Short mmCIF file of C-alpha atoms and ligand atoms in Angstrom, two decimals:
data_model
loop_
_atom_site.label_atom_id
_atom_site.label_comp_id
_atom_site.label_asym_id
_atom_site.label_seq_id
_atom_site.Cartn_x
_atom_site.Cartn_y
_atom_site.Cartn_z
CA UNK A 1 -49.77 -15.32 1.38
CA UNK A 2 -48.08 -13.07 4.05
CA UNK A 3 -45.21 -11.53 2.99
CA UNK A 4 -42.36 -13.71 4.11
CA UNK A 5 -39.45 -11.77 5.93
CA UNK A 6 -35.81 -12.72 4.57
CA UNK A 7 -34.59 -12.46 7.83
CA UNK A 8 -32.71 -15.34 9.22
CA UNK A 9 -35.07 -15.36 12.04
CA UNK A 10 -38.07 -15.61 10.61
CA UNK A 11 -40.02 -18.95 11.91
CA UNK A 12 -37.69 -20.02 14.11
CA UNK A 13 -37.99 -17.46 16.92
CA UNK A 14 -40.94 -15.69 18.51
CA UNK A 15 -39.49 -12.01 19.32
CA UNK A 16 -36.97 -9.84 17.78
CA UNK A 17 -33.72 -9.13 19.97
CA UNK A 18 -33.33 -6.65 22.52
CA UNK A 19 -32.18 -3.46 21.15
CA UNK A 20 -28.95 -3.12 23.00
CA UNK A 21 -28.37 -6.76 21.44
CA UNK A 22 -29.21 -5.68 17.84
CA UNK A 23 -27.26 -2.00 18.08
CA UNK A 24 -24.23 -4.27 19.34
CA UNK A 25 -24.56 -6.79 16.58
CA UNK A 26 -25.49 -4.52 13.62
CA UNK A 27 -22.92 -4.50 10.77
CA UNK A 28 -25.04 -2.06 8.44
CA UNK A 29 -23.13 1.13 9.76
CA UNK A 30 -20.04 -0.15 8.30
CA UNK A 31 -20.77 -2.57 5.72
CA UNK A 32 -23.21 -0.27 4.08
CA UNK A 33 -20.31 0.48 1.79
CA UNK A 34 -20.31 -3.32 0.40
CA UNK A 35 -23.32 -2.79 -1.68
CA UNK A 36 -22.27 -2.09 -4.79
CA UNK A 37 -20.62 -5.85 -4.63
CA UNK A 38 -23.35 -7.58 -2.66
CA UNK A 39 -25.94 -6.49 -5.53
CA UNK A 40 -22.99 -7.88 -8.33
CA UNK A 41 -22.54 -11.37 -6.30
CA UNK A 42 -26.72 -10.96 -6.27
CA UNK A 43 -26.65 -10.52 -9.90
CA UNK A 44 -24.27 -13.18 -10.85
CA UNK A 45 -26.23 -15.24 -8.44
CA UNK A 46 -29.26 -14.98 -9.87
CA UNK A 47 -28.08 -15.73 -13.48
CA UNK A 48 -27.05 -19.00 -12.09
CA UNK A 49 -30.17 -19.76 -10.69
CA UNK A 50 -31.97 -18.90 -13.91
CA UNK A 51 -29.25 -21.16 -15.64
CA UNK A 52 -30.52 -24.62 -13.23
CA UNK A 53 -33.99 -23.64 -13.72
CA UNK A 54 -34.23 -22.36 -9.92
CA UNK A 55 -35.31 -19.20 -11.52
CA UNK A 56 -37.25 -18.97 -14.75
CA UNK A 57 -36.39 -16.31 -17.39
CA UNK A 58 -39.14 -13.82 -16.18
CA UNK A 59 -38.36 -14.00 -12.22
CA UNK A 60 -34.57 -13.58 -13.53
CA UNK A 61 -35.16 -10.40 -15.43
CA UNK A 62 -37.69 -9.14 -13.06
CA UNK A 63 -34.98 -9.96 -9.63
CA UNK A 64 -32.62 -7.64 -12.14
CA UNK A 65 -34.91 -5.05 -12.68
CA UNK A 66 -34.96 -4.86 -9.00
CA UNK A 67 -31.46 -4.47 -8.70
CA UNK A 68 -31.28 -2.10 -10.92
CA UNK A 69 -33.48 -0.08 -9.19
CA UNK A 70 -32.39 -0.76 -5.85
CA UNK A 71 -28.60 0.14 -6.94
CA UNK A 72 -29.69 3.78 -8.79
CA UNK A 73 -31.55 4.57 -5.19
CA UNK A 74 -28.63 3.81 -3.06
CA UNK A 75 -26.10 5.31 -5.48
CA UNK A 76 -28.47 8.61 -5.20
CA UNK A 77 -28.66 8.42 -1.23
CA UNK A 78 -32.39 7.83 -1.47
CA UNK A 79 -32.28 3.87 -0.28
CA UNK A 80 -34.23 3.43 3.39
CA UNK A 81 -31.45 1.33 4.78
CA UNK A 82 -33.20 -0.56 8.17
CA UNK A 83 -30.54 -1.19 10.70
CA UNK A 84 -33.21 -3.59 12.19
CA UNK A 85 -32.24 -5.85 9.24
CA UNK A 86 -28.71 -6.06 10.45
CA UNK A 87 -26.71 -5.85 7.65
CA UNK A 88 -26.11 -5.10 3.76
CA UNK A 89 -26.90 -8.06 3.24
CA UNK A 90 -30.41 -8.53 4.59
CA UNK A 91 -31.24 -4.70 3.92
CA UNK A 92 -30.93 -5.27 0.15
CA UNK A 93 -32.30 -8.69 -0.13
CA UNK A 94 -35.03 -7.52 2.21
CA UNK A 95 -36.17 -4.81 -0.55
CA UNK A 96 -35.75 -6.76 -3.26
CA UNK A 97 -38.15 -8.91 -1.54
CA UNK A 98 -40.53 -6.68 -0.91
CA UNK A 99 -40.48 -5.33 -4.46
CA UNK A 100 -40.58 -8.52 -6.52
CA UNK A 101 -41.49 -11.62 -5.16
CA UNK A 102 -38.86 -13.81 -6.88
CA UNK A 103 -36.61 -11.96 -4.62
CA UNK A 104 -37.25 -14.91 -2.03
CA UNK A 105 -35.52 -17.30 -4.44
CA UNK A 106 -32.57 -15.23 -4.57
CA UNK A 107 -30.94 -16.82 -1.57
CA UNK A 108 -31.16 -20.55 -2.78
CA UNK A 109 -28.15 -22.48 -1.56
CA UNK A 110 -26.36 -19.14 -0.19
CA UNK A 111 -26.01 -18.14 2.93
CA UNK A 112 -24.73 -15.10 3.96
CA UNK A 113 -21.64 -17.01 5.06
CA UNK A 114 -20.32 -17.31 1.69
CA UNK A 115 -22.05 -14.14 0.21
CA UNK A 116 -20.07 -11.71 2.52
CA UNK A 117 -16.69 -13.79 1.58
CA UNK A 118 -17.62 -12.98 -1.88
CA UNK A 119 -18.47 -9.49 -1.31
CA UNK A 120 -15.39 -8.97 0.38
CA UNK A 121 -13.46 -10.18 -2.12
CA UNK A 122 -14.79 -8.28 -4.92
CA UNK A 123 -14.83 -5.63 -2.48
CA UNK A 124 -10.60 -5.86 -2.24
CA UNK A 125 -9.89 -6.75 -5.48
CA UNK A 126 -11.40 -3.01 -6.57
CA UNK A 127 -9.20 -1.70 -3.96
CA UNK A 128 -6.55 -3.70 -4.52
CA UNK A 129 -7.01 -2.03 -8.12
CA UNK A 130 -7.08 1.41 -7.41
CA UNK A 131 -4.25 0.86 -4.70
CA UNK A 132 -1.70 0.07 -7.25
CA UNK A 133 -2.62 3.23 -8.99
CA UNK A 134 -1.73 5.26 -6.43
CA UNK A 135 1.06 3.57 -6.04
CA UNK A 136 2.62 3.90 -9.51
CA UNK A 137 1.25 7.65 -9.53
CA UNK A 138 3.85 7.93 -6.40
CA UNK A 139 6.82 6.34 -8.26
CA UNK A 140 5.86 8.66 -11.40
CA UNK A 141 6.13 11.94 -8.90
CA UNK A 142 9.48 10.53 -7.45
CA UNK A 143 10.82 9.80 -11.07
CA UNK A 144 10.18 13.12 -11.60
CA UNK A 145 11.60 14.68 -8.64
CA UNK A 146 14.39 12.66 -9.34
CA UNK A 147 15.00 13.88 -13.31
CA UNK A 148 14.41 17.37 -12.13
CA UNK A 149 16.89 17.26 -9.42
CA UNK A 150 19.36 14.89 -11.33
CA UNK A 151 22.21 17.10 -10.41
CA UNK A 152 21.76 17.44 -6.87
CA UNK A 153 24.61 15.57 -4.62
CA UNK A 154 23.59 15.25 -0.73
CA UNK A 155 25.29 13.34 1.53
CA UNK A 156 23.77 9.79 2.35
CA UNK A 157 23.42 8.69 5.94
CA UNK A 158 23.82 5.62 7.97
CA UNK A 159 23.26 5.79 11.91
CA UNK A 160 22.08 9.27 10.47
CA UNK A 161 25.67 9.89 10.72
CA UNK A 162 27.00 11.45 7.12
CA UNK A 163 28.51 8.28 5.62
CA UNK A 164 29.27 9.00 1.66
CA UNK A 165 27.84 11.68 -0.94
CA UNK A 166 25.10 10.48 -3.20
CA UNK A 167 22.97 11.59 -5.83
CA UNK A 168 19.42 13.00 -4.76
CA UNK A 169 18.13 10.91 -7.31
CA UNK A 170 19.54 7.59 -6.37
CA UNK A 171 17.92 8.33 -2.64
CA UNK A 172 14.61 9.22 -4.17
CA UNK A 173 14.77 6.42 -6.42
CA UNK A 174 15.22 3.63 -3.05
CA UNK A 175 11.47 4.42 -2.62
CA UNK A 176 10.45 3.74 -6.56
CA UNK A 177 12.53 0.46 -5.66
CA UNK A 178 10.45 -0.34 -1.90
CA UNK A 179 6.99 0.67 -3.86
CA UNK A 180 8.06 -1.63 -6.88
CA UNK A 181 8.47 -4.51 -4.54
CA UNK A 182 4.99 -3.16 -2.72
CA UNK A 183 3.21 -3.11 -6.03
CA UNK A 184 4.36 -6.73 -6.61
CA UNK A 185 3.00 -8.26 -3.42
CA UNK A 186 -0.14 -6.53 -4.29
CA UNK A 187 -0.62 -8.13 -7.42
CA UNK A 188 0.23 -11.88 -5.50
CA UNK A 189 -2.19 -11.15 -3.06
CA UNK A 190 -5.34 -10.09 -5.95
CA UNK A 191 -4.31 -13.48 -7.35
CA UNK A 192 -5.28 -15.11 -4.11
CA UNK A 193 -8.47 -13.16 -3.85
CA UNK A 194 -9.82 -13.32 -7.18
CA UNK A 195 -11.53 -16.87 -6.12
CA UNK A 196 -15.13 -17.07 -5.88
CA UNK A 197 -16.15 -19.07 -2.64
CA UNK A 198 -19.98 -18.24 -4.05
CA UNK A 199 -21.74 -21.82 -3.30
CA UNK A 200 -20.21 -22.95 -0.20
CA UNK A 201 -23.49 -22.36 1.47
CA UNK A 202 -23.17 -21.93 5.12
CA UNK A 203 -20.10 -24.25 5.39
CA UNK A 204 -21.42 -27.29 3.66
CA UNK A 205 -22.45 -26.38 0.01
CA UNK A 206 -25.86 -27.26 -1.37
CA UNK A 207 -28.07 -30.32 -2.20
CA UNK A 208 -28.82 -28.44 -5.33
CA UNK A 209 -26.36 -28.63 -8.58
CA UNK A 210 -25.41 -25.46 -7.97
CA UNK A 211 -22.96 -24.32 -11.22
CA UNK A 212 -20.57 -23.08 -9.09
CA UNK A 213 -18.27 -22.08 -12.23
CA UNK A 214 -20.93 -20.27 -14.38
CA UNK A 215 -21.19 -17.62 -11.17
CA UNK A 216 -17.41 -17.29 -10.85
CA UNK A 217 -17.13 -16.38 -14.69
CA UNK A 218 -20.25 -14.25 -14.33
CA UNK A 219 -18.12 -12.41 -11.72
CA UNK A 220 -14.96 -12.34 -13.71
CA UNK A 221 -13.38 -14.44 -10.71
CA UNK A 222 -11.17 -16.30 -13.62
CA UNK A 223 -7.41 -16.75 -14.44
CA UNK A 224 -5.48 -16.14 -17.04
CA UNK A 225 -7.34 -18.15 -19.88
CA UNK A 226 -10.43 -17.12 -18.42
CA UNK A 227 -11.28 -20.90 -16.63
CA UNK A 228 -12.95 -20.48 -12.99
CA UNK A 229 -11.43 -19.98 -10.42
CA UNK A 230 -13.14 -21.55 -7.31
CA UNK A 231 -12.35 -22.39 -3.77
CA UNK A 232 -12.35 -26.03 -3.51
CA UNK A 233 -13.58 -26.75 0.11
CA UNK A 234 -16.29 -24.95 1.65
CA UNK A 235 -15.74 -25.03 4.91
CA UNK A 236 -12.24 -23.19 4.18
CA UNK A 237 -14.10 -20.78 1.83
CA UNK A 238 -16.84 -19.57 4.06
CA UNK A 239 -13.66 -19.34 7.28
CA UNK A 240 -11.19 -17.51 5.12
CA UNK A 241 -9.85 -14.39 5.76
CA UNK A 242 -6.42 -14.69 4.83
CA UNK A 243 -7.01 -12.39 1.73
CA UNK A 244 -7.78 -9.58 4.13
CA UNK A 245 -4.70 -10.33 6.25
CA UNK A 246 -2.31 -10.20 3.49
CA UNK A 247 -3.77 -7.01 1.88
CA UNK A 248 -3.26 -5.58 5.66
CA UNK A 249 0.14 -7.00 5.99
CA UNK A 250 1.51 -5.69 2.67
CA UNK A 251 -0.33 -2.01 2.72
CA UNK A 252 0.90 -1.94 6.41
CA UNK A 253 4.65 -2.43 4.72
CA UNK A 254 3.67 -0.03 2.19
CA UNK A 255 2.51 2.57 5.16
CA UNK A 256 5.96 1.73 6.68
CA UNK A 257 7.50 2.49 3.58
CA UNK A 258 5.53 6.29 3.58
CA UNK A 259 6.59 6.66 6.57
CA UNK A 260 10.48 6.58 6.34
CA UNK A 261 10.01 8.52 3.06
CA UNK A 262 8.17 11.19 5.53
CA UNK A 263 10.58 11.06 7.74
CA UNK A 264 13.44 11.66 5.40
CA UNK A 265 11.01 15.18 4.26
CA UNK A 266 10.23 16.02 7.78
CA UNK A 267 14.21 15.64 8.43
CA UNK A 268 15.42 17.63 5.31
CA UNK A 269 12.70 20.36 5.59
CA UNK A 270 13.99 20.88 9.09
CA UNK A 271 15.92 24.11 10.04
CA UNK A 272 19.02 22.05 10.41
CA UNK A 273 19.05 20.28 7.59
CA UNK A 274 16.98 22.75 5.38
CA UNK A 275 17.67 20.38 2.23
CA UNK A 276 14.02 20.93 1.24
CA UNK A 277 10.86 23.30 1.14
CA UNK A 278 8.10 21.32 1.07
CA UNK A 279 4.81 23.41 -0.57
CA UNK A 280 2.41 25.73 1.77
CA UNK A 281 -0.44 23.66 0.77
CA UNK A 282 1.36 20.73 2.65
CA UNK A 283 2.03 22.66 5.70
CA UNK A 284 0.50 23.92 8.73
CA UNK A 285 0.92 26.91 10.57
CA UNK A 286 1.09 26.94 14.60
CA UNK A 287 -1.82 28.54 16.38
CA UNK A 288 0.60 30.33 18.89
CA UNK A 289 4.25 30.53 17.05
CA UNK A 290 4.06 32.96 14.54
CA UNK A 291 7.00 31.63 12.56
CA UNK A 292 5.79 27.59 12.18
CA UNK A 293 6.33 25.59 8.91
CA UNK A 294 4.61 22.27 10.19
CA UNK A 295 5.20 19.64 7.67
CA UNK A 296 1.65 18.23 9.00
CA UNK A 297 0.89 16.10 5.75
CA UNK A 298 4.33 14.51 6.23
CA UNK A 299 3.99 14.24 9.92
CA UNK A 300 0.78 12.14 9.76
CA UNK A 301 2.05 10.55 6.86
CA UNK A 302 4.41 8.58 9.38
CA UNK A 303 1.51 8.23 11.77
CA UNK A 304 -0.86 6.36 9.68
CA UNK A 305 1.76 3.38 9.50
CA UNK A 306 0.72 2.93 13.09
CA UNK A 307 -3.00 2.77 12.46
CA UNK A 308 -2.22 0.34 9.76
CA UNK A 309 0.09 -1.84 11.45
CA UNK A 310 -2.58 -1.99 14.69
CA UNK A 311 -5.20 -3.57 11.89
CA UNK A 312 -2.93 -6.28 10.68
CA UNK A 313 -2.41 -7.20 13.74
CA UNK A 314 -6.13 -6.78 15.18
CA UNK A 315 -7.30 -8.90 12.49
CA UNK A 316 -4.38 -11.40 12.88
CA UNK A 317 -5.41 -11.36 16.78
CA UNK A 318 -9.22 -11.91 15.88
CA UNK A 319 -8.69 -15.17 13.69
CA UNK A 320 -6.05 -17.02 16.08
CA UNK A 321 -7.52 -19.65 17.51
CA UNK A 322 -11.19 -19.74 15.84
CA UNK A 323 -12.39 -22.91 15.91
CA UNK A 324 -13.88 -23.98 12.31
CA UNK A 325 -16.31 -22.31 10.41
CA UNK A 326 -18.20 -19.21 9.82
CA UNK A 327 -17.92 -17.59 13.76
CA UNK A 328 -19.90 -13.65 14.21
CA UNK A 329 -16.34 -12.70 15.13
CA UNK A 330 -15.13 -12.11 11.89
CA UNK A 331 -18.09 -9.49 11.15
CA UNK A 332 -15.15 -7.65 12.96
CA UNK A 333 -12.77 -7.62 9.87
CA UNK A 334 -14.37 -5.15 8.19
CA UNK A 335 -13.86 -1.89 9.86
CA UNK A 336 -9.97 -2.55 10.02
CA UNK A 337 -9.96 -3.63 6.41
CA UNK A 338 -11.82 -0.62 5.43
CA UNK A 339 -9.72 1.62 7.71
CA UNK A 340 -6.26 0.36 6.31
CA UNK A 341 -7.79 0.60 2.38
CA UNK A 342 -8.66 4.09 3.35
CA UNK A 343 -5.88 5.29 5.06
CA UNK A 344 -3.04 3.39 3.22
CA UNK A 345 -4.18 4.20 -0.07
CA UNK A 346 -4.84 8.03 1.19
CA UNK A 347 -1.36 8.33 2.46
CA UNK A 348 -0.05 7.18 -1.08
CA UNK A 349 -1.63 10.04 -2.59
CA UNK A 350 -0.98 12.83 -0.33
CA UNK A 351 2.65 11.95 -0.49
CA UNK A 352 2.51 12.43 -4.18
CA UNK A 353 0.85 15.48 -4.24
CA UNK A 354 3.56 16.76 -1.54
CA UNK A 355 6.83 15.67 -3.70
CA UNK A 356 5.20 17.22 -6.90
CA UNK A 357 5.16 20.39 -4.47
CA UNK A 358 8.68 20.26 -2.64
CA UNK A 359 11.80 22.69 -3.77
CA UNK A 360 14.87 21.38 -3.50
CA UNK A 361 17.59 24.11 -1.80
CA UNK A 362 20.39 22.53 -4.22
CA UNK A 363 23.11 24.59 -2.15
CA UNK A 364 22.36 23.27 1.11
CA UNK A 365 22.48 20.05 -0.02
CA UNK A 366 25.90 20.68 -1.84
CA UNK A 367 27.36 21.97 0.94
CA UNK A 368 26.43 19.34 3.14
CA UNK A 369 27.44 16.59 0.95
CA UNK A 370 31.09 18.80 0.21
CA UNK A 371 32.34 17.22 3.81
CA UNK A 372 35.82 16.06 2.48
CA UNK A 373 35.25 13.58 5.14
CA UNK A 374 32.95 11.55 3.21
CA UNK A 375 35.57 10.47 0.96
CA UNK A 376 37.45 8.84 3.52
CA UNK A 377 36.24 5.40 1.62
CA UNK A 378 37.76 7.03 -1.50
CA UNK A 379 40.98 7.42 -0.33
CA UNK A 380 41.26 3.99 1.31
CA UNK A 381 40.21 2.55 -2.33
CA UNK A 382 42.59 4.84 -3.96
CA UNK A 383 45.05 2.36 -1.71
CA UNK A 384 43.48 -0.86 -2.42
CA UNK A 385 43.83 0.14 -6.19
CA UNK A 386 47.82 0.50 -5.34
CA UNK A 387 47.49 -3.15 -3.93
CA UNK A 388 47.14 -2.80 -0.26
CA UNK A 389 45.14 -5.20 1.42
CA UNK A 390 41.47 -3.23 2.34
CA UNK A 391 41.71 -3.70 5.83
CA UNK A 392 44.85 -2.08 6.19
CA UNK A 393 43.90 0.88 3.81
CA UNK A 394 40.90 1.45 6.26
CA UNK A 395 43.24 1.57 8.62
CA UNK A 396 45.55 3.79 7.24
CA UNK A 397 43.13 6.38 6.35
CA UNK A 398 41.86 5.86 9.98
CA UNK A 399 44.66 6.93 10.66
CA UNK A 400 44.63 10.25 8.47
CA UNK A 401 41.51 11.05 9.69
CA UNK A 402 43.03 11.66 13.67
CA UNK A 403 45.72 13.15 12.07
CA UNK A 404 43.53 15.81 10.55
CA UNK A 405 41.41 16.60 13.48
CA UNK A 406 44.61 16.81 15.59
CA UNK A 407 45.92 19.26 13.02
CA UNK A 408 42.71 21.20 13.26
CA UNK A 409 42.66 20.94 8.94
CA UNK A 410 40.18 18.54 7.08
CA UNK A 411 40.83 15.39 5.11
CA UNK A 412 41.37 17.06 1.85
CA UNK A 413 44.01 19.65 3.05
CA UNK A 414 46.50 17.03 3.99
CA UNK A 415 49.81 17.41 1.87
CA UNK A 416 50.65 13.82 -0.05
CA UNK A 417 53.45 14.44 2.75
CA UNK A 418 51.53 13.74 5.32
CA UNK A 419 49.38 11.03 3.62
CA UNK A 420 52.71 8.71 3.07
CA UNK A 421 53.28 9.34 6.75
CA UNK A 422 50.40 6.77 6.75
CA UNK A 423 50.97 4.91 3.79
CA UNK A 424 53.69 5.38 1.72
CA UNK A 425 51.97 3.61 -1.40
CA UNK A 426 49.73 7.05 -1.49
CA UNK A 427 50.28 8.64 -4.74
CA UNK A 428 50.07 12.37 -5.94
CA UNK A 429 46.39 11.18 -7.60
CA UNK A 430 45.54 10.59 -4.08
CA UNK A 431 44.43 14.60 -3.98
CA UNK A 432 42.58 14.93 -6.56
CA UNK A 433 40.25 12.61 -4.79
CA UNK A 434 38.09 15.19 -3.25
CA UNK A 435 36.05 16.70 -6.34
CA UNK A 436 32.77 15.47 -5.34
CA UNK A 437 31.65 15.36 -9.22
CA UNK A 438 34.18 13.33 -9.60
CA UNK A 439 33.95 10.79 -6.51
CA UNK A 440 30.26 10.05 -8.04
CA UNK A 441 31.53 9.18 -11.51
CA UNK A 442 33.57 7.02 -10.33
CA UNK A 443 30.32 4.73 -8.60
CA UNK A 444 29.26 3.44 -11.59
CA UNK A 445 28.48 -0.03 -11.17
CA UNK A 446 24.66 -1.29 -11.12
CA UNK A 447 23.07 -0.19 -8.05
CA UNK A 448 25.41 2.49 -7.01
CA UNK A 449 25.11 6.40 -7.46
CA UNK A 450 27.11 8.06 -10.17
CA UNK A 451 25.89 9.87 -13.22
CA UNK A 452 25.58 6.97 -15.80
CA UNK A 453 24.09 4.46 -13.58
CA UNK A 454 21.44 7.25 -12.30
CA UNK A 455 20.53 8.25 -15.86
CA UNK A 456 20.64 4.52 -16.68
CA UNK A 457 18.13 3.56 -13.59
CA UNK A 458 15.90 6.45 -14.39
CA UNK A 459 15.65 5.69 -18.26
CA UNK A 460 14.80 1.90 -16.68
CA UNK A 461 11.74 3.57 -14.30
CA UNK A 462 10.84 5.69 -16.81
CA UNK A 463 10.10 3.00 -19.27
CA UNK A 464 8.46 0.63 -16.58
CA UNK A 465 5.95 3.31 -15.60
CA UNK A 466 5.15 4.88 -18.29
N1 LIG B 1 -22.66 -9.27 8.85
C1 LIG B 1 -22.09 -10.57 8.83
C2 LIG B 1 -20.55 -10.46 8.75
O1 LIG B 1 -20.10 -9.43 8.43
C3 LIG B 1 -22.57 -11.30 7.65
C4 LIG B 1 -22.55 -12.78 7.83
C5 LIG B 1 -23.52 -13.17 8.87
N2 LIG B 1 -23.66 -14.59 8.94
C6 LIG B 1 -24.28 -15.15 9.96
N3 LIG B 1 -24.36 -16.43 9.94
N4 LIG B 1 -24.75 -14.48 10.95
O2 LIG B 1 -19.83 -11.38 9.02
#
């Protein structure tokens, strides 16, 4: 008998498309990179096949055998991949063909519908995987930045105004808080994913008694007590793509995330703030200034949250309005999937390696944060502990703070003279406000930055992460 193509056009139609049509509608250059999945979903495929008696032992063993071989020749580069053949999906069940006959049972009540929601499932939940390892490698470096530099006061900013003096650590450790929170949605959204939709067929299941449950456990696709975990309508299952939305959506929060933590670096290591040095290997040099210290890594660290950002929303754009079921359009998912896995999870670990490799100028940050203005807060508490009402302590020390600038003198240099000209219920403990050790000590409720509560929230990271 003539070897039977696997193609979905063989019998039905007489010539092969154009070749503008099949460059245009060729996935293989992209989805190449599925393979290691599609030949797993093959696999567990198979054993379910041999398990209904589609398959009997020998064509099972010998369909593996051809997987095997398959999978060592593309893991060595020495596959033939046949862009003709459209996709990873055809090119590998194409060869198989070729090499063992069985190989033409393989596809028994799949359709490539389901099989590339399956292999982009496993696909994410790998990446998903590796993801949140880079991710809790990037709390672990600011942890550490954070115990190293537990001393260091700077001032914190809002409207990137100063506002009030904080501990280096309690900034550093806003991002172990953001990733935590990142890491967490993560995790949700493998829950969602790890669902086989193996068996859905094109979009209407199978006349055969497919076991759809024996493939999911083949594939691991269980929960917690290790039952099945299947989708339960096929024409969802086969349409789906909310999996790869929400793993865009989240690592495009994550890439937002990286970027305000770059921006905070590219800020500090700035001449005029000059809080930081971040490590040569992380800068660039400028091909005409002589004196450049581009911080590059930092700079396109807040650049990929653009590129991520435009996926979620180009795959958000690409399912709205789809009518029901399988349509070519989603073939289109994959490159901005890929490209926000890539980037995302790239960014995570270059901004690692650059906070492992930053100095801190300790100083510059003191000095900075020494502004006796940014205990103007401090003083107007010092009132509210004598009983004033808040809003007329703000006042008050509103007040102080004109009176100051008039007087060309800062906050701190006032005499308790000229403080009761403000308030009389200002008392001579009102001066001793301004030691900035001191000012921190006294935040020590949950949340806020003084010395116990730091060492407390660092013990708590350390313990989570480690
Ligand atoms: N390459 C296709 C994709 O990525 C695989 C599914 C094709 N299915 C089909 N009925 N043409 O979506």
């Amino acid at each position: 008998m003539k070897q039977m193509s696997p193609l979905s056009r063989s019998g039905r139609f007489a010539a092969a498309p154009a070749a503008d049509v099949a460059r245009f509608t060729e996935s293989l250059s992209f989805d190449w990179r599925l393979w290691r999945h599609d030949i797993r979903g093959s696999r567990a495929q198979a054993a379910m096949l041999r398990k209904i008696g589609v398959l009997s032992a020998a064509e099972w063993r010998a369909i593996n055998r051809g997987l095997d071989a398959i999978a060592r020749e593309i893991a060595a580069g020495k596959f033939r991949w046949r862009p003709e053949l459209e996709d990873v999906h055809m090119n590998i069940e194409a060869e198989l063909t070729r090499r063992v006959p069985a190989g033409a049972k393989l596809h028994t009540g799949r359709s490539r519908n389901d099989q590339v929601a399956l292999d982009l499932r496993l696909w994410l939940l790998d990446e998903i995987a590796s993801l949140l390892e880079e991710l809790r490698s990037l709390q672990q470096a600011l942890v550490e930045l954070a115990e190293r530099e537990q001393e260091v006061i700077l001032p914190g900013y809002t409207h990137l105004q100063r506002a009030q003096p904080v501990r280096l650590a309690h900034h550093l450790l806003a991002y172990v808080e953001m990733l935590a929170r990142d890491r967490e949605r993560l995790e949700q959204c493998r829950e969602r994913t790890r669902v086989s939709p193996l068996g859905s067929g094109a979009l209407a299941g199978s006349t055969l008694p497919l076991d759809r449950a024996y493939a999911a456990k083949a594939l691991k696709l269980v929960d917690a007590r290790g039952r099945p975990r299947l989708t339960q309508n096929s024409m969802d299952a086969v349409s789906d793509r909310d999996f790869a939305v929400e793993f865009c959506a989240h690592a495009a929060l994550v890439a937002v995330h990286l970027s305000r933590l770059a921006e905070d670096m590219i800020l500090w290591a700035s001449s005029e703030f000059n809080f930081v040095r971040i490590g040569d290997a992380y800068t660039t040099g400028s091909s005409m200034m002589p004196q450049k210290r581009n911080p590059d890594v930092a700079e396109l660290a807040r650049g990929k949250a653009g590129r991520a950002i435009g996926n979620l929303v180009a795959l958000l754009t690409l399912l709205k309005g789809l009518p029901m079921t399988y349509n070519r359009d989603l073939q289109e998912d994959k490159e901005r999937l890929f490209d926000t896995a890539d980037h995302v999870r790239a960014t995570v670990r270059l901004c690692a390696a650059m906070l492992l490799n930053t100095k801190v100028n300790r100083e510059r940050c003191l000095a900075a944060a020494k502004d006796p203005a940014l205990l103007a807060t401090d003083l107007a508490e010092h009132l509210v502990r004598k009983g004033r009402p808040f809003r007329q302590a703000h006042h008050a020390v509103g007040a102080l703070v004109a009176l100051a600038e008039r007087l060309g003198t800062s906050l701190d240099r006032l005499t308790l003279k000229e403080l009761r000209s403000a308030d009389n219920k200002f008392g001579p403990d009102a001066l001793k406000l301004f030691d900035l050790k001191q000012a921190l000590e006294r935040r020590n409720i949950t949340g806020a930055p003084g010395a116990r509560e730091v060492r407390k929230q660092l013990r708590r990271w350390r313990k989570l992460l480690s």
